[in-house]
Structures are given as C-alpha cells and as structure tokens.
Amino acid sequence: MPKIEISAQSCKDFTGDALVIPIFSGRERHRLPLAVSKVARQVMDEGDFKADFLEIAPLHHPNGVKDCRWMLLVGLGDEEKITLNKIRKAAGAATRFCLKKGWKAIGFLAPSTSNFEHDEVQESVLEGALLGDYDFSTYRSKPDVKRAERIEVFTNGDDTRKARRRQAVIEIGVAANHLVRDLVNTPAADLYPEAFAAKAKALAAGNGVAVDVLSPEELERDGFRALLAVGKGSSRAPRVVKLEYTPAEKPKKHIVLVGKGLCFDSGGLSIKDAANMETMKCDMAGAAIVLATLIACSKAGIPAKVTGICGLVENMPGCSAYKPGDILRSRSGKTIEVLNTDAEGRLVLADLLHWASEMGADHVIDLATLTGACTVALGDGVSAVLGTDQRLIERMLDAGARVGEHLWQLPLVEEYRENLKSTTADIKNITSNRQAGVITAALFLKEFAGGASWAHVDLSSVWATAEKDYRTPGGTGEGPRWLLEWIAG
Ligand code: BES
Ligand code: ZN
Ligand code: ZN
C-alpha cells in the first residue's frame, strides 16, 4: 500500500507528481476551487475537454498549483447520473494513467456534489485510486514497479473524520482484491494445487486464520472421489484447503464459502481448443476469492464465523485421466455419469458442497468459474447468482451494488433438471443441448448442496481481456469486496 493521507487542506498546496481533478460535465466546473477553476474552465470553454465520464486531460505546469508538475482533469459525466461507483472508476482510471507515466505521488480532489455525503465521496475516491494502484510485475525482468508511493485525497475543507475511520476497512478490501489478482495472474506452472495450498497455509497463518490441508490420501479416505477423478490426468495431485475464521466474541452466524480451484483447466480428454485454453489459469479464481475473503474477515474482525473450503485440482489429459463414459460415486453416494471431462468444476464442487452441507452453517455460498455460457450471457463485467434462498441472494446483490461489483440473478428453473437425467447413473455432468448452460450447471450443484440456504456464483467477471477503469487486464480481483460487505453488513 502507498502512504495514504486524507487532508482537509487546499489541494493547491499539494506537492507531488500529479493532482487529479474530477469534473462534472456542463456548468459544474464553476464550482471548482479557485486554484484550479481558471485552467479547467479554459480547456472546457475551448472545447478540448467535455468532462465525459472517464475522459482524461493532462495539463502540464498549470497555474494555480505550486509544487506539482501535472494536473489531470478526469471527467465524471453528468452530475445527475453520478454514482459512487463512477467516482471510484474515475479515480481508478486517473491512477492508471499516472502510473503508466511513472508518476507515483498523486493527489486527488474529492468532487463536490450534493448527491452524496462528503465522507462517501472521499472514501470512493480513495478506494478507486487504491484499486487502480496495481501492477503484476513479478515476471517482468525490468525491475520498475508501476505502483504509487503516496496518495493524498483533498476534501476541500470538508470534515475528514468519517473517511479516516473507514480507511482501514477500505485498505483491507483493496488488499484482498489485489491478492486475488495476484493469484489469478500467476501462471499455472507456479501455482499448482500443492503450491496454492502452501501459499494458503502461509497467508492464513500470518493473519489469524486456522488452516488445514487435506492430502490426496486424506481425500481418498474421506470419499472425495469425484474431485480426485478430475485430478487423475495430471502429475500434480489435488489438495483441499479448509480455512476457518472464528471471531473473538460469540459469532452471530456461520457462513461456509466454497471455491472452485482449478489451477489449470485444459478440458481433460474433452480437450479445449487453443483459444479457449489461453486464460484457463484463471479457473482457480473461486478458491482465490475464498482465501482472500477469509483473510479480510480476520483482519476486519467481523462478528461472524466463516469457513472456507478450496478444491485445488488440475484438469489434464494425462494417461491416467478420467474419461467420458466414466461413472463416479461422489462423496454423497450419488453417482455421476461423466460425458464431458471439461465440465469438471461441478464434479469438484459436488464433493465440496456435500462436505459443506455437513457443517451445519447458516449459509453456504460457492464461487466458481463454472461455465463459458455465463460470459456469453452476461459478459465479463457481471457475475451470475442462483440459489435456494431469495433473501440471501438479495442481500448478495445489494452488497455487490454497494461496492460496485455487478451481480445478476438468474432463475433456478427446476424443469430443466430433466436435461441432466442419465440412463446409467443418478445424474450426468452435461446436458444434450446448449440451452441455459449457467442454469443447468447450478441445478447440478443443487443436488449436492443439501437443504441448506445455498447460493452459487458463476464468476464471469474475474477475468478482463482489456483494461477498464480501475481494473487491470487479466484478473480483476472482484469477489472479496462484496463478500466482505455482505458478511459484515
Ligand atoms: N472453466 C470452464 C468455464 C469457463 C470458460 C470459465 C471460460 C471462464 C471462461 C469450465 O470448466 C468449462 O469448461 N465448462 C464447460 C461446460 C460444458 C462442457 C458443459 C463450458 O462452459 O464450455
Ligand atoms: Zn472445464
Ligand atoms: Zn473449469
């Protein structure tokens, strides 16, 4: 994390590389502090900058700012349509612009608007700036890391106390987001099941989270046969990691988070084509989110008990690989006919959800990059939610909306269960047509979730092919921030 300051002083006294001034389109430029209004008005009057949402104009050595070489105007668009998430995104996009220039000491003026409380605006600027302050530099031979060293948020004289109190929680959420990006971006050659488990062990232990790693032998003993089958074609054997956060006082509720951790998904013998395999190191995003959320819950000291289980497996077409036509006896005893080895996530989750159902929790939520169909339906900016508890789902959707991570409910249409009927086993792992892939995958999982309050998240928004606002290409890190918001709320 960079050095952070939320300051009530005037932004004209900022000393650093660049001062970011968010501006509403239209007449709002007249409300800017005197120090910056003249130069901003000039570029707008001349028509060079309209303050459209996310539009950026860098100005060199502008009048009004003494010890800062650059001023960056960033558009917020129409004030009537402003949201806290737009403020986050504008601050994040400005940060990304600065980092690419090598500017590391960045000041931000919190925009003045009556649509939100001052502290909400200040917090959104800080959060957006920090979310954008990410660089996956581990594998670059050049050592320059494009990260900020100092971030200052200027409040134009408004009270800073509330935002300062929230700063720690904001940092916890951003750190969790960045951890998920790091894990998702790490190549599968370096983050295979055993390596992920070791990493989880180290991170959990350092952050007050209890951790237990189940070895392949223990998984065999405990009947995780569907999960183990998926891993058979790889030289890297599966692991299951159980994480546990218990609050100091008596917990108000117990939540189990289940993560799909396919460290690599080649498709197995039903192998993917080259284009579809390119990004499949991201297939462990669910497990990464579970790990990062547990750590965040512990750091924030939230009053709920949270258990996390991560199913870490590699799906490869090696000579011992499981095969289309195989029938697996899952941990629950239900038998599964495998017709496509690329529908492997649901096999891993079948065993994990059955285990989770024995834990007597109030809610079970699984997080999984389960279907390509989800990206077809919703794109890479929205994840799908389905489940058996409408109240739970609504609270999840609300939490997502509050933190600016988009979740959308799809219906769990019971009559589609027909399509999963097998002639030789209790259920088959694919349907014979291409309809409603997200829903039929969720219906498959439901068979193993027991009667508990359960929701499934199909994670189509964890990987971005291009840079967008505060999101960097590759892992987006979405997940822990809305989960933390929901669990803490
Ligand atoms: N991991 C994939 C789903 C996926 C695809 C996630 C693209 C993110 C981006 C999953 O294991 C898979 O391959 N699903 C199959 C299911 C099908 C065989 C029923 C799919 O979506 O094609
Ligand atoms: Zn697959
Ligand atoms: Zn997969």
Coordinates of C-alpha atoms and ligand atoms in Angstrom, one line a residue:
M1 CA 0.0 0.0 0.0
P2 CA 1.2 3.5 -0.7
K3 CA 1.4 6.1 2.0
I4 CA -2.2 7.5 2.3
E5 CA -3.5 10.8 3.6
I6 CA -7.0 12.3 3.7
S7 CA -6.4 16.0 4.0
A8 CA -8.7 19.0 4.7
Q9 CA -6.1 21.4 3.4
S10 CA -6.4 23.1 0.0
C11 CA -5.3 21.0 -3.0
K12 CA -3.2 23.9 -4.3
D13 CA -0.6 23.1 -1.7
F14 CA -0.2 19.5 -2.9
T15 CA 3.5 18.6 -3.6
G16 CA 3.9 15.6 -5.9
D17 CA 3.8 14.3 -9.4
A18 CA 0.1 14.9 -10.4
L19 CA -3.0 16.4 -9.0
V20 CA -6.2 14.7 -10.2
I21 CA -9.3 17.0 -10.5
P22 CA -12.6 15.1 -11.2
I23 CA -15.1 17.3 -13.1
F24 CA -18.8 17.1 -13.9
S25 CA -19.8 17.9 -17.4
G26 CA -21.8 21.1 -18.1
R27 CA -21.8 24.1 -15.7
E28 CA -20.4 22.3 -12.7
R29 CA -16.8 23.5 -13.5
H30 CA -17.8 26.8 -11.9
R31 CA -18.0 25.1 -8.5
L32 CA -14.3 24.0 -8.5
P33 CA -12.0 25.6 -6.0
L34 CA -10.4 28.8 -7.2
A35 CA -7.0 27.3 -7.5
V36 CA -8.0 25.1 -10.4
S37 CA -11.2 26.6 -11.8
K38 CA -9.5 29.0 -14.2
V39 CA -7.4 26.5 -16.1
A40 CA -10.2 23.9 -16.1
R41 CA -12.7 26.4 -17.4
Q42 CA -10.3 27.4 -20.1
V43 CA -9.8 23.9 -21.5
M44 CA -13.6 23.3 -21.3
D45 CA -14.5 26.6 -22.9
E46 CA -12.2 25.9 -25.7
G47 CA -13.9 22.6 -26.2
D48 CA -10.9 20.4 -25.7
F49 CA -12.3 18.6 -22.7
K50 CA -16.0 17.9 -22.2
A51 CA -15.7 16.0 -18.9
D52 CA -17.5 13.0 -20.3
F53 CA -17.3 10.0 -17.9
L54 CA -13.6 8.7 -17.8
E55 CA -12.3 11.3 -20.3
I56 CA -8.8 12.4 -19.2
A57 CA -6.9 15.6 -20.0
P58 CA -3.3 16.0 -18.6
L59 CA -2.2 19.7 -18.2
H60 CA 1.5 20.5 -17.8
H61 CA 2.5 23.1 -15.2
P62 CA -0.9 24.7 -14.9
N63 CA -1.3 27.9 -13.0
G64 CA -2.7 27.5 -9.5
V65 CA -0.8 24.5 -8.3
K66 CA 2.7 25.4 -7.0
D67 CA 4.7 22.3 -6.5
C68 CA 3.1 19.7 -8.8
R69 CA 4.2 19.3 -12.4
W70 CA 0.9 17.9 -13.7
M71 CA -2.8 18.4 -13.3
L72 CA -5.1 15.7 -14.6
L73 CA -8.7 16.6 -15.4
V74 CA -10.9 13.5 -15.3
G75 CA -14.5 13.5 -16.4
L76 CA -17.4 12.3 -14.2
G77 CA -20.1 13.0 -16.8
D78 CA -23.5 14.4 -15.9
E79 CA -23.8 15.2 -12.2
E80 CA -27.4 13.9 -12.2
K81 CA -26.2 10.5 -13.2
I82 CA -23.3 10.3 -10.8
T83 CA -22.9 7.2 -8.6
L84 CA -20.2 6.4 -6.0
N85 CA -19.0 3.7 -8.3
K86 CA -18.5 6.2 -11.1
I87 CA -16.4 8.2 -8.7
R88 CA -14.4 5.1 -7.9
K89 CA -13.9 4.3 -11.5
A90 CA -12.8 7.9 -12.5
A91 CA -10.3 7.9 -9.6
G92 CA -9.0 4.5 -10.6
A93 CA -8.7 5.4 -14.3
A94 CA -6.8 8.5 -13.4
T95 CA -4.4 6.4 -11.2
R96 CA -3.8 4.0 -14.1
F97 CA -3.0 7.0 -16.4
C98 CA -0.5 8.4 -13.8
L99 CA 1.2 5.1 -13.1
K100 CA 1.8 4.5 -16.8
K101 CA 3.6 7.8 -16.9
G102 CA 5.7 6.8 -13.9
W103 CA 4.0 9.4 -11.6
K104 CA 4.0 7.9 -8.1
A105 CA 2.9 10.8 -5.8
I106 CA -0.7 11.5 -6.7
G107 CA -3.2 13.9 -5.2
F108 CA -7.0 13.8 -5.7
L109 CA -9.5 16.4 -5.1
A110 CA -12.8 14.8 -3.8
P111 CA -15.5 16.2 -6.2
S112 CA -18.1 18.5 -4.7
T113 CA -21.6 17.2 -5.1
S114 CA -24.8 17.3 -3.0
N115 CA -25.9 13.8 -4.3
F116 CA -23.8 12.0 -1.6
E117 CA -22.4 12.6 1.9
H118 CA -18.9 14.1 1.8
D119 CA -17.4 11.1 3.5
E120 CA -18.9 8.7 1.0
V121 CA -17.3 10.7 -1.9
Q122 CA -14.0 10.9 -0.1
E123 CA -14.0 7.1 0.5
S124 CA -14.9 6.4 -3.1
V125 CA -12.1 8.5 -4.4
L126 CA -9.6 6.8 -2.1
E127 CA -10.9 3.3 -2.8
G128 CA -10.9 3.8 -6.6
A129 CA -7.4 5.2 -6.5
L130 CA -6.2 2.2 -4.5
L131 CA -8.0 -0.3 -6.6
G132 CA -6.3 1.2 -9.7
D133 CA -2.9 1.1 -8.0
Y134 CA -2.0 -2.4 -9.1
D135 CA 0.8 -3.9 -11.2
F136 CA 1.6 -7.5 -11.7
S137 CA 5.3 -7.1 -12.0
T138 CA 6.6 -10.5 -10.7
Y139 CA 7.5 -11.9 -14.1
R140 CA 9.0 -8.8 -15.7
S141 CA 12.8 -8.7 -16.0
K142 CA 12.8 -4.9 -15.8
P143 CA 12.5 -4.0 -12.1
D144 CA 10.4 -0.8 -12.4
V145 CA 7.2 -1.5 -10.5
K146 CA 4.3 0.8 -11.6
R147 CA 2.8 1.3 -8.2
A148 CA 2.0 4.6 -6.3
E149 CA 4.2 5.7 -3.4
R150 CA 1.8 8.3 -2.0
I151 CA -1.9 9.0 -2.4
E152 CA -3.5 12.1 -0.9
V153 CA -7.2 12.9 -1.0
F154 CA -8.1 16.5 -0.6
T155 CA -11.5 17.3 0.8
N156 CA -11.7 21.0 0.1
G157 CA -12.2 21.8 3.7
D158 CA -14.9 19.2 4.4
D159 CA -14.7 17.0 7.5
T160 CA -12.3 14.1 7.1
R161 CA -13.0 12.1 10.3
K162 CA -15.5 9.5 9.0
A163 CA -13.4 8.7 5.9
R164 CA -10.3 8.4 8.1
R165 CA -12.1 5.9 10.3
R166 CA -13.1 3.9 7.2
Q167 CA -9.6 3.9 5.8
A168 CA -8.5 0.6 7.4
V169 CA -11.5 -1.3 6.1
I170 CA -11.0 0.2 2.6
E171 CA -7.4 -0.9 2.7
I172 CA -8.4 -4.5 3.8
G173 CA -10.8 -4.8 0.9
V174 CA -8.4 -3.5 -1.7
A175 CA -5.6 -5.8 -0.4
A176 CA -8.0 -8.7 -0.8
N177 CA -8.8 -7.6 -4.3
H178 CA -5.1 -7.4 -5.2
L179 CA -4.4 -10.8 -3.7
V180 CA -7.0 -12.4 -5.9
R181 CA -5.5 -10.6 -8.9
D182 CA -2.0 -11.8 -8.0
L183 CA -3.2 -15.4 -7.6
V184 CA -5.3 -15.4 -10.8
N185 CA -2.4 -13.8 -12.8
T186 CA 0.2 -16.3 -11.6
P187 CA 1.0 -19.0 -14.2
A188 CA -0.3 -22.5 -13.5
A189 CA 3.3 -23.7 -13.8
D190 CA 3.9 -22.0 -10.5
L191 CA 0.5 -22.2 -8.8
Y192 CA -0.4 -25.9 -8.9
P193 CA -2.5 -27.4 -6.2
E194 CA 0.3 -28.2 -3.7
A195 CA 1.8 -24.7 -4.3
F196 CA -1.6 -23.0 -3.8
A197 CA -2.1 -24.9 -0.6
A198 CA 1.3 -23.9 0.7
K199 CA 0.6 -20.3 -0.1
A200 CA -2.8 -20.5 1.6
K201 CA -1.1 -22.0 4.7
A202 CA 1.4 -19.3 4.9
L203 CA -1.0 -16.4 4.3
A204 CA -3.7 -17.8 6.7
A205 CA -1.2 -18.5 9.5
G206 CA 0.1 -14.9 9.3
N207 CA -3.4 -13.5 9.5
G208 CA -5.1 -15.3 12.3
V209 CA -7.0 -17.8 10.1
A210 CA -6.8 -21.6 11.1
V211 CA -5.8 -23.7 8.1
D212 CA -5.9 -27.5 7.4
V213 CA -4.6 -29.0 4.1
L214 CA -6.1 -32.4 3.1
S215 CA -3.6 -34.5 1.2
P216 CA -4.6 -36.8 -1.7
E217 CA -4.5 -39.8 0.8
E218 CA -6.8 -38.0 3.2
L219 CA -9.2 -37.1 0.3
E220 CA -9.3 -40.7 -0.7
R221 CA -10.0 -41.8 2.9
D222 CA -12.8 -39.2 3.2
G223 CA -14.5 -40.2 -0.1
F224 CA -13.8 -37.2 -2.3
R225 CA -13.9 -39.5 -5.3
A226 CA -15.4 -37.1 -7.8
L227 CA -12.8 -34.4 -7.0
L228 CA -10.0 -36.9 -7.2
A229 CA -11.2 -38.2 -10.5
V230 CA -10.8 -34.8 -12.1
G231 CA -7.2 -34.6 -11.0
K232 CA -6.2 -38.1 -12.3
G233 CA -4.8 -36.9 -15.6
S234 CA -2.3 -34.5 -14.0
S235 CA 1.1 -35.2 -12.4
R236 CA 0.1 -32.5 -9.8
A237 CA -2.2 -34.2 -7.3
P238 CA -5.2 -32.4 -5.8
R239 CA -5.4 -30.7 -2.4
V240 CA -8.3 -29.4 -0.4
V241 CA -7.7 -26.4 1.9
K242 CA -10.0 -25.7 4.8
L243 CA -9.8 -22.3 6.3
E244 CA -11.5 -21.1 9.5
Y245 CA -12.0 -17.7 11.0
T246 CA -13.6 -17.5 14.4
P247 CA -14.4 -14.1 15.9
A248 CA -13.4 -13.2 19.5
E249 CA -17.0 -12.8 20.7
K250 CA -19.8 -15.3 20.1
P251 CA -20.5 -15.4 16.3
K252 CA -23.9 -14.1 15.1
K253 CA -23.9 -16.6 12.1
H254 CA -21.8 -19.2 10.4
I255 CA -21.1 -19.0 6.7
V256 CA -19.3 -21.5 4.5
L257 CA -17.6 -20.3 1.3
V258 CA -16.7 -23.0 -1.2
G259 CA -14.2 -22.2 -4.0
K260 CA -13.5 -23.9 -7.3
G261 CA -9.8 -24.0 -7.5
L262 CA -8.9 -25.5 -10.9
C263 CA -5.3 -24.4 -11.1
F264 CA -5.5 -25.2 -14.8
D265 CA -8.4 -26.4 -16.9
S266 CA -7.2 -27.9 -20.2
G267 CA -10.6 -29.6 -20.5
G268 CA -9.0 -33.0 -19.9
L269 CA -9.6 -35.6 -22.6
S270 CA -12.6 -33.5 -23.9
I271 CA -9.8 -31.0 -24.6
K272 CA -10.3 -27.3 -25.2
D273 CA -9.1 -25.6 -28.3
A274 CA -6.1 -23.3 -28.1
A275 CA -8.1 -20.1 -27.9
N276 CA -10.4 -21.3 -25.1
M277 CA -7.4 -22.6 -23.1
E278 CA -5.4 -19.4 -23.2
T279 CA -6.9 -18.0 -20.0
M280 CA -7.5 -21.2 -18.1
K281 CA -5.0 -20.4 -15.3
C282 CA -7.9 -18.2 -14.1
D283 CA -10.0 -21.3 -13.3
M284 CA -8.9 -21.1 -9.6
A285 CA -10.5 -17.6 -9.1
G286 CA -13.2 -19.0 -6.8
A287 CA -10.6 -20.6 -4.5
A288 CA -8.5 -17.3 -4.6
I289 CA -11.6 -15.3 -3.6
V290 CA -12.3 -17.7 -0.7
L291 CA -8.7 -17.4 0.6
A292 CA -8.6 -13.6 0.3
T293 CA -12.1 -13.2 1.9
L294 CA -11.1 -15.3 4.9
I295 CA -8.0 -13.2 5.5
A296 CA -10.0 -10.0 5.0
C297 CA -12.7 -11.1 7.5
S298 CA -10.0 -11.9 10.1
K299 CA -8.2 -8.5 9.6
A300 CA -11.5 -6.7 9.8
G301 CA -12.6 -8.7 12.9
I302 CA -16.1 -9.2 11.6
P303 CA -18.6 -10.8 14.1
A304 CA -19.4 -14.0 12.0
K305 CA -17.7 -17.4 11.9
V306 CA -16.5 -18.0 8.3
T307 CA -15.3 -21.4 7.0
G308 CA -13.6 -21.5 3.6
I309 CA -13.0 -24.7 1.5
C310 CA -10.9 -24.6 -1.6
G311 CA -10.8 -27.6 -4.0
L312 CA -7.4 -27.4 -5.8
V313 CA -7.1 -29.6 -8.8
E314 CA -5.5 -29.6 -12.3
N315 CA -7.6 -30.9 -15.2
M316 CA -5.2 -32.5 -17.6
P317 CA -5.5 -35.2 -20.3
G318 CA -2.6 -37.4 -19.0
C319 CA -2.6 -41.2 -19.5
S320 CA -4.4 -41.8 -16.2
A321 CA -7.1 -39.2 -16.9
Y322 CA -10.7 -39.8 -16.2
K323 CA -12.7 -40.5 -19.3
P324 CA -16.0 -39.7 -20.9
G325 CA -18.3 -42.6 -20.0
D326 CA -16.8 -43.0 -16.6
I327 CA -19.3 -43.2 -13.7
L328 CA -18.1 -41.6 -10.4
R329 CA -19.5 -42.3 -7.0
S330 CA -19.4 -38.9 -5.4
R331 CA -18.8 -38.2 -1.7
S332 CA -22.6 -38.1 -1.2
G333 CA -23.1 -41.5 -2.7
K334 CA -24.9 -40.1 -5.7
T335 CA -23.4 -41.4 -9.0
I336 CA -22.4 -39.1 -11.8
E337 CA -22.0 -40.1 -15.5
V338 CA -19.2 -38.1 -17.0
L339 CA -19.9 -37.3 -20.6
N340 CA -17.5 -34.4 -20.9
T341 CA -14.4 -34.0 -18.9
D342 CA -14.4 -30.3 -19.4
A343 CA -17.5 -29.9 -17.2
E344 CA -15.1 -30.7 -14.2
G345 CA -15.8 -27.8 -11.9
R346 CA -19.2 -29.2 -10.9
L347 CA -17.6 -32.6 -10.1
V348 CA -15.1 -30.9 -7.7
L349 CA -17.9 -28.8 -6.2
A350 CA -20.2 -31.8 -5.8
D351 CA -17.9 -33.3 -3.2
L352 CA -17.1 -30.0 -1.5
L353 CA -20.7 -28.9 -1.3
H354 CA -21.7 -32.2 0.2
W355 CA -18.9 -31.7 2.8
A356 CA -20.1 -28.1 3.4
S357 CA -23.7 -29.4 3.9
E358 CA -22.5 -31.4 6.9
M359 CA -21.1 -28.3 8.7
G360 CA -24.5 -27.0 9.9
A361 CA -23.9 -23.5 8.6
D362 CA -26.5 -20.8 8.2
H363 CA -25.5 -20.2 4.6
V364 CA -23.3 -22.0 2.0
I365 CA -22.1 -20.0 -0.9
D366 CA -20.0 -21.5 -3.7
L367 CA -17.9 -19.4 -6.1
A368 CA -16.8 -20.8 -9.4
T369 CA -15.7 -20.0 -12.9
L370 CA -18.1 -22.7 -13.9
T371 CA -19.4 -22.0 -17.4
G372 CA -18.3 -20.2 -20.6
A373 CA -22.1 -19.8 -21.0
C374 CA -22.1 -17.2 -18.2
T375 CA -19.7 -14.9 -20.1
V376 CA -21.9 -15.4 -23.2
A377 CA -25.0 -14.4 -21.2
L378 CA -23.6 -11.6 -19.1
G379 CA -20.2 -10.5 -20.5
D380 CA -17.1 -10.2 -18.4
G381 CA -18.4 -7.4 -16.2
V382 CA -21.2 -9.2 -14.4
S383 CA -21.3 -12.5 -12.4
A384 CA -24.4 -14.6 -12.1
V385 CA -26.1 -15.7 -8.8
L386 CA -28.5 -18.6 -8.4
G387 CA -29.7 -20.4 -5.3
T388 CA -32.4 -21.6 -3.0
D389 CA -32.7 -18.6 -0.6
Q390 CA -34.1 -15.5 -2.2
R391 CA -33.4 -13.3 0.9
L392 CA -29.8 -14.4 0.9
I393 CA -29.5 -13.7 -2.9
E394 CA -31.0 -10.2 -2.5
R395 CA -28.5 -9.3 0.2
M396 CA -25.7 -10.6 -2.0
L397 CA -26.9 -8.5 -4.9
D398 CA -27.3 -5.4 -2.7
A399 CA -23.7 -5.8 -1.3
G400 CA -22.4 -6.1 -4.9
A401 CA -24.2 -2.9 -5.9
R402 CA -22.9 -1.0 -2.9
V403 CA -19.2 -1.9 -3.6
G404 CA -19.6 -1.6 -7.4
E405 CA -19.2 -5.2 -8.3
H406 CA -22.0 -6.3 -10.6
L407 CA -24.0 -9.4 -9.7
W408 CA -27.2 -10.5 -11.5
Q409 CA -29.7 -13.2 -10.5
L410 CA -30.6 -16.0 -13.0
P411 CA -33.5 -18.3 -12.2
L412 CA -33.0 -21.9 -11.0
V413 CA -35.6 -23.4 -13.4
E414 CA -36.5 -26.8 -11.8
E415 CA -38.0 -28.2 -15.0
Y416 CA -34.5 -28.1 -16.7
R417 CA -33.4 -30.8 -14.2
E418 CA -34.8 -33.2 -16.8
N419 CA -31.9 -32.5 -19.1
L420 CA -29.4 -33.8 -16.6
K421 CA -31.1 -37.3 -16.4
S422 CA -28.6 -40.1 -17.0
T423 CA -29.6 -43.6 -18.3
T424 CA -26.9 -45.3 -16.3
A425 CA -26.3 -43.1 -13.2
D426 CA -28.1 -40.7 -10.9
I427 CA -27.1 -37.6 -12.9
K428 CA -24.9 -36.7 -15.9
N429 CA -22.4 -33.9 -15.9
I430 CA -23.7 -32.2 -19.2
T431 CA -27.0 -31.8 -21.0
S432 CA -27.6 -32.9 -24.5
N433 CA -28.4 -29.4 -25.8
R434 CA -26.7 -26.0 -25.4
Q435 CA -29.6 -24.2 -23.7
A436 CA -29.3 -22.4 -20.4
G437 CA -25.8 -23.6 -19.5
V438 CA -25.5 -21.5 -16.4
I439 CA -28.8 -22.7 -15.0
T440 CA -28.3 -26.4 -15.7
A441 CA -24.8 -26.2 -14.1
A442 CA -26.4 -24.7 -11.0
L443 CA -29.1 -27.3 -10.9
F444 CA -26.3 -30.0 -11.0
L445 CA -24.7 -28.3 -7.9
K446 CA -28.0 -28.1 -6.1
E447 CA -28.2 -31.9 -6.0
F448 CA -25.2 -31.9 -3.7
A449 CA -25.9 -28.8 -1.6
G450 CA -28.4 -30.4 0.8
G451 CA -31.3 -28.5 2.2
A452 CA -29.4 -25.5 3.5
S453 CA -29.6 -21.9 2.5
W454 CA -27.4 -22.0 -0.6
A455 CA -26.3 -19.7 -3.4
H456 CA -24.0 -20.3 -6.3
V457 CA -22.0 -17.6 -8.0
D458 CA -20.8 -18.2 -11.6
L459 CA -17.8 -15.9 -11.8
S460 CA -17.7 -14.4 -15.3
S461 CA -16.3 -11.1 -14.0
V462 CA -13.0 -12.3 -12.6
W463 CA -11.0 -12.0 -15.9
A464 CA -10.9 -9.0 -18.2
T465 CA -9.2 -9.1 -21.6
A466 CA -8.7 -5.4 -21.7
E467 CA -8.0 -2.6 -19.1
K468 CA -11.2 -0.9 -17.8
D469 CA -11.2 2.0 -15.3
Y470 CA -9.5 0.6 -12.1
R471 CA -9.4 -2.9 -13.5
T472 CA -6.1 -4.2 -15.0
P473 CA -6.1 -6.7 -17.8
G474 CA -6.1 -10.3 -16.5
G475 CA -7.5 -10.9 -13.0
T476 CA -10.0 -8.2 -11.9
G477 CA -9.9 -9.3 -8.2
E478 CA -13.7 -9.0 -7.9
G479 CA -15.3 -11.0 -5.1
P480 CA -13.8 -10.3 -1.7
R481 CA -15.1 -6.8 -1.5
W482 CA -18.8 -7.7 -2.0
L483 CA -18.4 -10.8 0.2
L484 CA -16.9 -8.7 3.0
E485 CA -19.6 -6.1 2.6
W486 CA -22.3 -8.8 2.8
I487 CA -20.8 -10.7 5.7
A488 CA -20.0 -7.6 7.7
G489 CA -23.4 -6.0 7.0
Ligands
BES1 N1 -13.7 -23.4 -16.5 C1 -14.6 -23.6 -17.5 C2 -15.6 -22.5 -17.7 C3 -15.1 -21.2 -18.2 C4 -14.9 -20.9 -19.5 C5 -14.7 -20.2 -17.3 C6 -14.4 -19.7 -20.0 C7 -14.2 -19.0 -17.7 C8 -14.1 -18.8 -19.1 C9 -15.5 -24.9 -17.2 O1 -14.8 -25.9 -16.6 C10 -15.9 -25.4 -18.6 O2 -15.1 -25.8 -19.3 N2 -17.2 -25.5 -18.7 C11 -17.8 -26.0 -19.9 C12 -19.0 -26.8 -19.6 C13 -19.6 -27.5 -20.7 C14 -18.7 -28.7 -21.2 C15 -21.0 -28.1 -20.3 C16 -18.1 -24.8 -20.9 O3 -18.6 -23.8 -20.4 O4 -17.8 -25.0 -22.1
ZN2 ZN -13.8 -27.2 -17.9
ZN3 ZN -13.2 -25.2 -15.3

